[in-house]
Amino acid sequence: MNTAEIRELNDKHVINTYGARKLALVRGQGAKLWDADGREYLDMFAGIAVANLGHCHPKVTEAIQRQAETLVHVSNLYYIEPQVELARILCEHSFADRWFFCNGGAEANEAAMKLARRYWAQKGTPKPGLVTAQQSFHGRTMATVTATGQPKYHDGFGPMLPGVSYVPYNDPDALEQAITPEIGAVLLEPVQGEGGVRVPDDGYFRQVRDLCKAKGVLLILDEVQTGLGRTGRLFAHEYDGIVPDIMTLAKGLGNGVPIGAMGCTEEVASGFSVGSHACTFGGNPLSSAAAVATLTELVKPELMAHVASVSARFFDKLNQLAAKYDTIAEVRGRGLMIGIEMKDAVAPVVGKLLDAGIICGPAGPNVLRFVPPLIITADDVDTVIGKLDGVLGGE
Ligand SMILES: *Cc1c(COP(=O)(O)O)cnc(C)c1O
């Protein structure tokens, strides 16, 4: 099918939650994508921070192919070899002692919220309340959309889950006030993604960690977007020199194969017992095999060194553009999670970059977001900067 034919079928048969799109992408390789009409693009979005190793990475493709020929699904009624291997690797490279697997970010956060509640209930001190941040994003299920501190996502879906309160991000005093005796957990993104690529001040998470400890509440970090090398470390909280009690992962974990995970300490894991939570597809052989292959690449120090060097070049050149164009209010982010706040709406800029062969996206109305595959080259950065310069300069 060509793009027009795909669009026609979509408009006729798919529920319209995503609106009109310009492209039907049908093939990818590394940081390159091709549409149904054969046009090539440079991908600076990676399917919303998912294809961290680039599209169709040979090691991941091979693992998927091999596993597809061996066993795709059996359910968690049986032990799953690729899943236990995945859990072992995740334990080796993080604070977490134990993992639960599911299909994506919302499910991982849902599991974290349930675990926090049950942990305190099991202790005989139930405190079901949760504090999250304004402008946060944690998913679209009823519980996670409640946790998401953006009213636009709540519209028409009320009533929200009771017991959730929201504080300004990057404000330890507000958090301290919000942790009342009914609060059992605090859920935060190490860098806010969908809310506009917001990086907190140095020391914020140190204070958050201390507060949670002092007040006896669990700290849940949503690393769904920031994790898996996106910020230049395997997990973004490594920058803060802290560890949470619970961490959630998804987006980059299977390099595009749907999988989510929730990790926690041994102590917190005791909140769940046999039968208290489950997921039919969670950590199935196919998705786990993809994640094992993905993680095996992501934990290589060379890759994180590459992210650091390409990121430094990217920020350097973006800051030069910011000095040249008044329309850029701020350049921010960490590693290859980059936001450019503009003084006007970014939708036209996203559209013009697309016309110039660059795929990127927004993070809210005024922030242009680049979350490319981590394997992009210095040349790719220069290409994007050249095109952005052209678009902002009115070429
Ligand atoms: C994308 C995202 C989610 C939701 O993940 P889904 O897989 O779409 O459910 C949750 N938290 C953060 C920080 C995200 O970026």
PDB file of C-alpha atoms in Angstrom, residues 39-275:
ATOM      1  CA  ARG A  39      11.095   8.574   0.979  1.00  0.00           C
ATOM      2  CA  GLU A  40      13.982   8.411   3.472  1.00  0.00           C
ATOM      3  CA  TYR A  41      14.091  10.176   6.846  1.00  0.00           C
ATOM      4  CA  LEU A  42      16.582  10.682   9.658  1.00  0.00           C
ATOM      5  CA  ASP A  43      14.902   9.551  12.876  1.00  0.00           C
ATOM      6  CA  MET A  44      15.341  11.857  15.851  1.00  0.00           C
ATOM      7  CA  PHE A  45      12.411  10.391  17.784  1.00  0.00           C
ATOM      8  CA  ALA A  46      13.023   6.612  17.884  1.00  0.00           C
ATOM      9  CA  GLY A  47       9.324   5.802  18.162  1.00  0.00           C
ATOM     10  CA  ILE A  48       9.060   7.994  21.293  1.00  0.00           C
ATOM     11  CA  ALA A  49      12.375   7.065  22.917  1.00  0.00           C
ATOM     12  CA  VAL A  50      11.989   3.359  22.192  1.00  0.00           C
ATOM     13  CA  ALA A  51      14.435   2.214  19.490  1.00  0.00           C
ATOM     14  CA  ASN A  52      17.492   3.145  21.550  1.00  0.00           C
ATOM     15  CA  LEU A  53      19.782   0.814  19.585  1.00  0.00           C
ATOM     16  CA  GLY A  54      18.357   2.010  16.268  1.00  0.00           C
ATOM     17  CA  HIS A  55      15.766   0.279  14.128  1.00  0.00           C
ATOM     18  CA  CYS A  56      16.198  -3.404  13.363  1.00  0.00           C
ATOM     19  CA  HIS A  57      19.422  -3.754  15.337  1.00  0.00           C
ATOM     20  CA  PRO A  58      20.946  -7.018  14.064  1.00  0.00           C
ATOM     21  CA  LYS A  59      21.433  -8.543  17.539  1.00  0.00           C
ATOM     22  CA  VAL A  60      17.829  -7.826  18.537  1.00  0.00           C
ATOM     23  CA  THR A  61      16.476  -9.003  15.188  1.00  0.00           C
ATOM     24  CA  GLU A  62      18.424 -12.234  15.509  1.00  0.00           C
ATOM     25  CA  ALA A  63      17.141 -12.800  19.054  1.00  0.00           C
ATOM     26  CA  ILE A  64      13.535 -12.196  17.949  1.00  0.00           C
ATOM     27  CA  GLN A  65      13.922 -14.527  14.978  1.00  0.00           C
ATOM     28  CA  ARG A  66      15.528 -17.260  17.039  1.00  0.00           C
ATOM     29  CA  GLN A  67      12.941 -17.013  19.798  1.00  0.00           C
ATOM     30  CA  ALA A  68      10.035 -16.856  17.312  1.00  0.00           C
ATOM     31  CA  GLU A  69      11.176 -20.195  15.943  1.00  0.00           C
ATOM     32  CA  THR A  70      11.563 -21.678  19.431  1.00  0.00           C
ATOM     33  CA  LEU A  71       8.679 -20.527  21.629  1.00  0.00           C
ATOM     34  CA  VAL A  72       6.658 -17.322  21.601  1.00  0.00           C
ATOM     35  CA  HIS A  73       4.349 -17.606  24.590  1.00  0.00           C
ATOM     36  CA  VAL A  74       3.479 -19.939  27.467  1.00  0.00           C
ATOM     37  CA  SER A  75       2.251 -17.633  30.293  1.00  0.00           C
ATOM     38  CA  ASN A  76       3.696 -17.200  33.751  1.00  0.00           C
ATOM     39  CA  LEU A  77       2.158 -20.490  34.865  1.00  0.00           C
ATOM     40  CA  TYR A  78       5.588 -21.843  33.846  1.00  0.00           C
ATOM     41  CA  TYR A  79       9.158 -20.693  34.358  1.00  0.00           C
ATOM     42  CA  ILE A  80      10.428 -18.700  31.380  1.00  0.00           C
ATOM     43  CA  GLU A  81      14.120 -18.980  30.578  1.00  0.00           C
ATOM     44  CA  PRO A  82      14.597 -15.648  28.725  1.00  0.00           C
ATOM     45  CA  GLN A  83      12.623 -13.863  31.487  1.00  0.00           C
ATOM     46  CA  VAL A  84      14.852 -15.111  34.308  1.00  0.00           C
ATOM     47  CA  GLU A  85      17.909 -14.199  32.252  1.00  0.00           C
ATOM     48  CA  LEU A  86      16.476 -10.703  31.767  1.00  0.00           C
ATOM     49  CA  ALA A  87      15.773 -10.365  35.498  1.00  0.00           C
ATOM     50  CA  ARG A  88      19.324 -11.479  36.283  1.00  0.00           C
ATOM     51  CA  ILE A  89      20.847  -8.848  33.978  1.00  0.00           C
ATOM     52  CA  LEU A  90      18.581  -6.105  35.360  1.00  0.00           C
ATOM     53  CA  CYS A  91      19.535  -7.046  38.929  1.00  0.00           C
ATOM     54  CA  GLU A  92      23.208  -7.055  38.038  1.00  0.00           C
ATOM     55  CA  HIS A  93      23.023  -3.501  36.673  1.00  0.00           C
ATOM     56  CA  SER A  94      20.646  -1.800  39.116  1.00  0.00           C
ATOM     57  CA  PHE A  95      19.760  -1.389  42.792  1.00  0.00           C
ATOM     58  CA  ALA A  96      16.821  -3.747  42.357  1.00  0.00           C
ATOM     59  CA  ASP A  97      16.790  -7.270  43.784  1.00  0.00           C
ATOM     60  CA  ARG A  98      13.602  -8.491  42.092  1.00  0.00           C
ATOM     61  CA  TRP A  99      11.532  -7.766  38.969  1.00  0.00           C
ATOM     62  CA  PHE A 100       7.981  -8.077  37.730  1.00  0.00           C
ATOM     63  CA  PHE A 101       7.319  -8.017  33.976  1.00  0.00           C
ATOM     64  CA  CYS A 102       4.434  -6.560  31.989  1.00  0.00           C
ATOM     65  CA  ASN A 103       3.770  -4.999  28.590  1.00  0.00           C
ATOM     66  CA  GLY A 104       4.579  -1.316  28.838  1.00  0.00           C
ATOM     67  CA  GLY A 105       5.054   1.801  30.917  1.00  0.00           C
ATOM     68  CA  ALA A 106       1.539   2.268  32.245  1.00  0.00           C
ATOM     69  CA  GLU A 107       1.374  -1.353  33.375  1.00  0.00           C
ATOM     70  CA  ALA A 108       4.751  -1.038  35.074  1.00  0.00           C
ATOM     71  CA  ASN A 109       3.604   2.070  36.957  1.00  0.00           C
ATOM     72  CA  GLU A 110       0.292   0.422  37.758  1.00  0.00           C
ATOM     73  CA  ALA A 111       2.243  -2.482  39.294  1.00  0.00           C
ATOM     74  CA  ALA A 112       4.412  -0.047  41.264  1.00  0.00           C
ATOM     75  CA  MET A 113       1.380   1.788  42.642  1.00  0.00           C
ATOM     76  CA  LYS A 114      -0.287  -1.479  43.619  1.00  0.00           C
ATOM     77  CA  LEU A 115       2.902  -2.790  45.219  1.00  0.00           C
ATOM     78  CA  ALA A 116       3.321   0.366  47.314  1.00  0.00           C
ATOM     79  CA  ARG A 117      -0.239   0.085  48.618  1.00  0.00           C
ATOM     80  CA  ARG A 118       0.054  -3.593  49.385  1.00  0.00           C
ATOM     81  CA  TYR A 119       3.449  -3.205  51.022  1.00  0.00           C
ATOM     82  CA  TRP A 120       2.009  -0.853  53.654  1.00  0.00           C
ATOM     83  CA  ALA A 121      -1.210  -2.862  54.001  1.00  0.00           C
ATOM     84  CA  GLN A 122       0.821  -6.022  54.674  1.00  0.00           C
ATOM     85  CA  LYS A 123       2.804  -4.163  57.336  1.00  0.00           C
ATOM     86  CA  GLY A 124      -0.435  -3.318  59.099  1.00  0.00           C
ATOM     87  CA  THR A 125      -0.005   0.405  58.457  1.00  0.00           C
ATOM     88  CA  PRO A 126      -2.111   1.050  55.358  1.00  0.00           C
ATOM     89  CA  LYS A 127      -1.318   4.367  53.680  1.00  0.00           C
ATOM     90  CA  PRO A 128      -2.727   4.294  50.181  1.00  0.00           C
ATOM     91  CA  GLY A 129      -1.989   7.920  49.287  1.00  0.00           C
ATOM     92  CA  LEU A 130       0.417   8.856  46.513  1.00  0.00           C
ATOM     93  CA  VAL A 131       2.204  12.101  45.686  1.00  0.00           C
ATOM     94  CA  THR A 132       3.247  12.819  42.106  1.00  0.00           C
ATOM     95  CA  ALA A 133       4.384  15.939  40.285  1.00  0.00           C
ATOM     96  CA  GLN A 134       2.560  18.505  38.231  1.00  0.00           C
ATOM     97  CA  GLN A 135       3.344  18.152  34.505  1.00  0.00           C
ATOM     98  CA  SER A 136       4.276  14.526  35.055  1.00  0.00           C
ATOM     99  CA  PHE A 137       3.363  11.678  32.745  1.00  0.00           C
ATOM    100  CA  HIS A 138       2.891   8.132  33.994  1.00  0.00           C
ATOM    101  CA  GLY A 139       0.498   6.486  31.535  1.00  0.00           C
ATOM    102  CA  ARG A 140      -3.106   6.249  30.423  1.00  0.00           C
ATOM    103  CA  THR A 141      -4.739   3.547  32.554  1.00  0.00           C
ATOM    104  CA  MET A 142      -7.138   4.880  35.191  1.00  0.00           C
ATOM    105  CA  ALA A 143      -4.564   4.725  37.992  1.00  0.00           C
ATOM    106  CA  THR A 144      -1.631   6.017  35.967  1.00  0.00           C
ATOM    107  CA  VAL A 145      -3.620   8.762  34.277  1.00  0.00           C
ATOM    108  CA  THR A 146      -4.629   9.839  37.789  1.00  0.00           C
ATOM    109  CA  ALA A 147      -0.947   9.852  38.739  1.00  0.00           C
ATOM    110  CA  THR A 148      -0.263  11.974  35.653  1.00  0.00           C
ATOM    111  CA  GLY A 149      -0.311  15.568  36.891  1.00  0.00           C
ATOM    112  CA  GLN A 150      -1.757  17.142  33.755  1.00  0.00           C
ATOM    113  CA  PRO A 151      -5.473  18.064  33.769  1.00  0.00           C
ATOM    114  CA  LYS A 152      -5.790  17.687  29.981  1.00  0.00           C
ATOM    115  CA  TYR A 153      -5.317  13.914  30.331  1.00  0.00           C
ATOM    116  CA  HIS A 154      -8.086  13.706  32.977  1.00  0.00           C
ATOM    117  CA  ASP A 155     -10.710  15.460  30.882  1.00  0.00           C
ATOM    118  CA  GLY A 156     -13.894  13.411  30.658  1.00  0.00           C
ATOM    119  CA  PHE A 157     -12.497  10.446  32.605  1.00  0.00           C
ATOM    120  CA  GLY A 158     -13.444  11.426  36.134  1.00  0.00           C
ATOM    121  CA  PRO A 159     -13.688  10.504  38.884  1.00  0.00           C
ATOM    122  CA  MET A 160      -9.956   9.970  39.230  1.00  0.00           C
ATOM    123  CA  LEU A 161      -8.478   7.494  41.728  1.00  0.00           C
ATOM    124  CA  PRO A 162      -8.777   8.920  45.261  1.00  0.00           C
ATOM    125  CA  GLY A 163      -5.711   9.694  47.350  1.00  0.00           C
ATOM    126  CA  VAL A 164      -3.404  11.172  44.712  1.00  0.00           C
ATOM    127  CA  SER A 165      -1.982  14.658  45.200  1.00  0.00           C
ATOM    128  CA  TYR A 166       0.308  16.714  42.990  1.00  0.00           C
ATOM    129  CA  VAL A 167       3.211  18.975  43.862  1.00  0.00           C
ATOM    130  CA  PRO A 168       5.353  21.260  41.704  1.00  0.00           C
ATOM    131  CA  TYR A 169       8.335  19.327  40.311  1.00  0.00           C
ATOM    132  CA  ASN A 170      11.751  20.337  41.598  1.00  0.00           C
ATOM    133  CA  ASP A 171      10.315  21.772  44.836  1.00  0.00           C
ATOM    134  CA  PRO A 172      11.393  19.763  47.907  1.00  0.00           C
ATOM    135  CA  ASP A 173       9.476  22.011  50.338  1.00  0.00           C
ATOM    136  CA  ALA A 174       6.190  21.403  48.525  1.00  0.00           C
ATOM    137  CA  LEU A 175       6.883  17.676  48.630  1.00  0.00           C
ATOM    138  CA  GLU A 176       7.589  17.785  52.348  1.00  0.00           C
ATOM    139  CA  GLN A 177       4.238  19.526  52.942  1.00  0.00           C
ATOM    140  CA  ALA A 178       2.408  16.991  50.786  1.00  0.00           C
ATOM    141  CA  ILE A 179       3.679  13.900  52.613  1.00  0.00           C
ATOM    142  CA  THR A 180       0.875  13.556  55.152  1.00  0.00           C
ATOM    143  CA  PRO A 181       0.363  10.377  57.237  1.00  0.00           C
ATOM    144  CA  GLU A 182      -1.876   8.770  54.585  1.00  0.00           C
ATOM    145  CA  ILE A 183       0.863   8.996  51.940  1.00  0.00           C
ATOM    146  CA  GLY A 184       2.668   5.715  51.261  1.00  0.00           C
ATOM    147  CA  ALA A 185       4.655   6.568  48.156  1.00  0.00           C
ATOM    148  CA  VAL A 186       6.082   9.324  45.980  1.00  0.00           C
ATOM    149  CA  LEU A 187       6.224   8.760  42.222  1.00  0.00           C
ATOM    150  CA  LEU A 188       8.522  10.936  40.093  1.00  0.00           C
ATOM    151  CA  GLU A 189      10.342  10.970  36.750  1.00  0.00           C
ATOM    152  CA  PRO A 190      14.111  11.622  37.095  1.00  0.00           C
ATOM    153  CA  VAL A 191      13.717  14.012  34.135  1.00  0.00           C
ATOM    154  CA  GLN A 192      10.159  14.871  33.121  1.00  0.00           C
ATOM    155  CA  GLY A 193       9.594  13.725  29.545  1.00  0.00           C
ATOM    156  CA  GLU A 194       6.133  14.342  28.094  1.00  0.00           C
ATOM    157  CA  GLY A 195       5.754  17.320  30.442  1.00  0.00           C
ATOM    158  CA  GLY A 196       8.413  19.240  28.516  1.00  0.00           C
ATOM    159  CA  VAL A 197      11.839  17.646  29.107  1.00  0.00           C
ATOM    160  CA  ARG A 198      12.383  19.206  32.526  1.00  0.00           C
ATOM    161  CA  VAL A 199      15.632  18.506  34.343  1.00  0.00           C
ATOM    162  CA  PRO A 200      15.491  19.135  38.106  1.00  0.00           C
ATOM    163  CA  ASP A 201      18.169  21.071  39.971  1.00  0.00           C
ATOM    164  CA  ASP A 202      21.210  19.191  41.226  1.00  0.00           C
ATOM    165  CA  GLY A 203      20.450  17.953  44.701  1.00  0.00           C
ATOM    166  CA  TYR A 204      16.668  17.784  44.272  1.00  0.00           C
ATOM    167  CA  PHE A 205      16.563  14.007  44.215  1.00  0.00           C
ATOM    168  CA  ARG A 206      18.990  13.771  47.103  1.00  0.00           C
ATOM    169  CA  GLN A 207      16.491  15.809  49.128  1.00  0.00           C
ATOM    170  CA  VAL A 208      13.566  13.758  47.826  1.00  0.00           C
ATOM    171  CA  ARG A 209      15.348  10.568  48.845  1.00  0.00           C
ATOM    172  CA  ASP A 210      16.094  11.906  52.329  1.00  0.00           C
ATOM    173  CA  LEU A 211      12.523  13.148  52.782  1.00  0.00           C
ATOM    174  CA  CYS A 212      11.013   9.821  51.749  1.00  0.00           C
ATOM    175  CA  LYS A 213      13.297   8.005  54.124  1.00  0.00           C
ATOM    176  CA  ALA A 214      12.651  10.361  57.023  1.00  0.00           C
ATOM    177  CA  LYS A 215       8.882  10.244  56.525  1.00  0.00           C
ATOM    178  CA  GLY A 216       8.713   6.511  55.875  1.00  0.00           C
ATOM    179  CA  VAL A 217       7.334   6.556  52.332  1.00  0.00           C
ATOM    180  CA  LEU A 218       8.477   4.613  49.293  1.00  0.00           C
ATOM    181  CA  LEU A 219      10.232   6.417  46.453  1.00  0.00           C
ATOM    182  CA  ILE A 220       9.131   5.167  43.047  1.00  0.00           C
ATOM    183  CA  LEU A 221      11.108   6.414  40.055  1.00  0.00           C
ATOM    184  CA  ASP A 222       9.413   6.242  36.673  1.00  0.00           C
ATOM    185  CA  GLU A 223      12.378   5.546  34.369  1.00  0.00           C
ATOM    186  CA  VAL A 224      10.113   4.466  31.520  1.00  0.00           C
ATOM    187  CA  GLN A 225      11.538   7.196  29.293  1.00  0.00           C
ATOM    188  CA  THR A 226      14.767   8.184  31.060  1.00  0.00           C
ATOM    189  CA  GLY A 227      16.017   4.630  31.592  1.00  0.00           C
ATOM    190  CA  LEU A 228      17.963   2.261  29.358  1.00  0.00           C
ATOM    191  CA  GLY A 229      20.713   4.670  28.383  1.00  0.00           C
ATOM    192  CA  ARG A 230      18.526   7.548  27.205  1.00  0.00           C
ATOM    193  CA  THR A 231      20.253  10.113  29.429  1.00  0.00           C
ATOM    194  CA  GLY A 232      23.774   8.757  28.991  1.00  0.00           C
ATOM    195  CA  ARG A 233      23.655   6.453  32.001  1.00  0.00           C
ATOM    196  CA  LEU A 234      21.822   3.151  32.098  1.00  0.00           C
ATOM    197  CA  PHE A 235      19.391   4.740  34.577  1.00  0.00           C
ATOM    198  CA  ALA A 236      18.961   8.484  35.038  1.00  0.00           C
ATOM    199  CA  HIS A 237      18.941   8.300  38.841  1.00  0.00           C
ATOM    200  CA  GLU A 238      22.624   7.343  38.677  1.00  0.00           C
ATOM    201  CA  TYR A 239      23.291  11.075  38.097  1.00  0.00           C
ATOM    202  CA  ASP A 240      21.643  11.867  41.420  1.00  0.00           C
ATOM    203  CA  GLY A 241      23.670   9.401  43.454  1.00  0.00           C
ATOM    204  CA  ILE A 242      20.540   7.866  44.938  1.00  0.00           C
ATOM    205  CA  VAL A 243      18.535   4.692  44.575  1.00  0.00           C
ATOM    206  CA  PRO A 244      14.742   4.459  44.722  1.00  0.00           C
ATOM    207  CA  ASP A 245      12.731   1.700  46.394  1.00  0.00           C
ATOM    208  CA  ILE A 246      10.906   0.888  43.160  1.00  0.00           C
ATOM    209  CA  MET A 247      11.761   1.666  39.531  1.00  0.00           C
ATOM    210  CA  THR A 248       9.713   1.211  36.375  1.00  0.00           C
ATOM    211  CA  LEU A 249      11.013   0.613  32.857  1.00  0.00           C
ATOM    212  CA  ALA A 250       9.472   0.108  29.445  1.00  0.00           C
ATOM    213  CA  LYS A 251      10.075   2.136  26.284  1.00  0.00           C
ATOM    214  CA  GLY A 252      13.667   1.200  25.396  1.00  0.00           C
ATOM    215  CA  LEU A 253      13.647  -2.186  27.099  1.00  0.00           C
ATOM    216  CA  GLY A 254      12.792  -4.335  24.068  1.00  0.00           C
ATOM    217  CA  ASN A 255      14.081  -1.863  21.463  1.00  0.00           C
ATOM    218  CA  GLY A 256      10.537  -1.811  20.069  1.00  0.00           C
ATOM    219  CA  VAL A 257       9.133  -5.144  21.189  1.00  0.00           C
ATOM    220  CA  PRO A 258       6.508  -4.321  23.858  1.00  0.00           C
ATOM    221  CA  ILE A 259       7.735  -5.060  27.382  1.00  0.00           C
ATOM    222  CA  GLY A 260       7.625  -3.265  30.712  1.00  0.00           C
ATOM    223  CA  ALA A 261       9.270  -4.015  34.034  1.00  0.00           C
ATOM    224  CA  MET A 262       9.068  -3.010  37.659  1.00  0.00           C
ATOM    225  CA  GLY A 263      12.069  -3.574  39.889  1.00  0.00           C
ATOM    226  CA  CYS A 264      12.357  -3.134  43.641  1.00  0.00           C
ATOM    227  CA  THR A 265      14.351  -4.038  46.705  1.00  0.00           C
ATOM    228  CA  GLU A 266      13.957  -7.415  48.400  1.00  0.00           C
ATOM    229  CA  GLU A 267      12.184  -5.722  51.292  1.00  0.00           C
ATOM    230  CA  VAL A 268       9.580  -3.974  49.130  1.00  0.00           C
ATOM    231  CA  ALA A 269       9.075  -7.072  46.968  1.00  0.00           C
ATOM    232  CA  SER A 270       7.672  -8.766  50.070  1.00  0.00           C
ATOM    233  CA  GLY A 271       4.564  -6.604  49.600  1.00  0.00           C
ATOM    234  CA  PHE A 272       3.423  -8.908  46.824  1.00  0.00           C
ATOM    235  CA  SER A 273       2.660 -12.545  47.477  1.00  0.00           C
ATOM    236  CA  VAL A 274       1.420 -15.418  45.329  1.00  0.00           C
ATOM    237  CA  GLY A 275      -1.677 -14.290  43.456  1.00  0.00           C
TER     238      GLY A 275
END
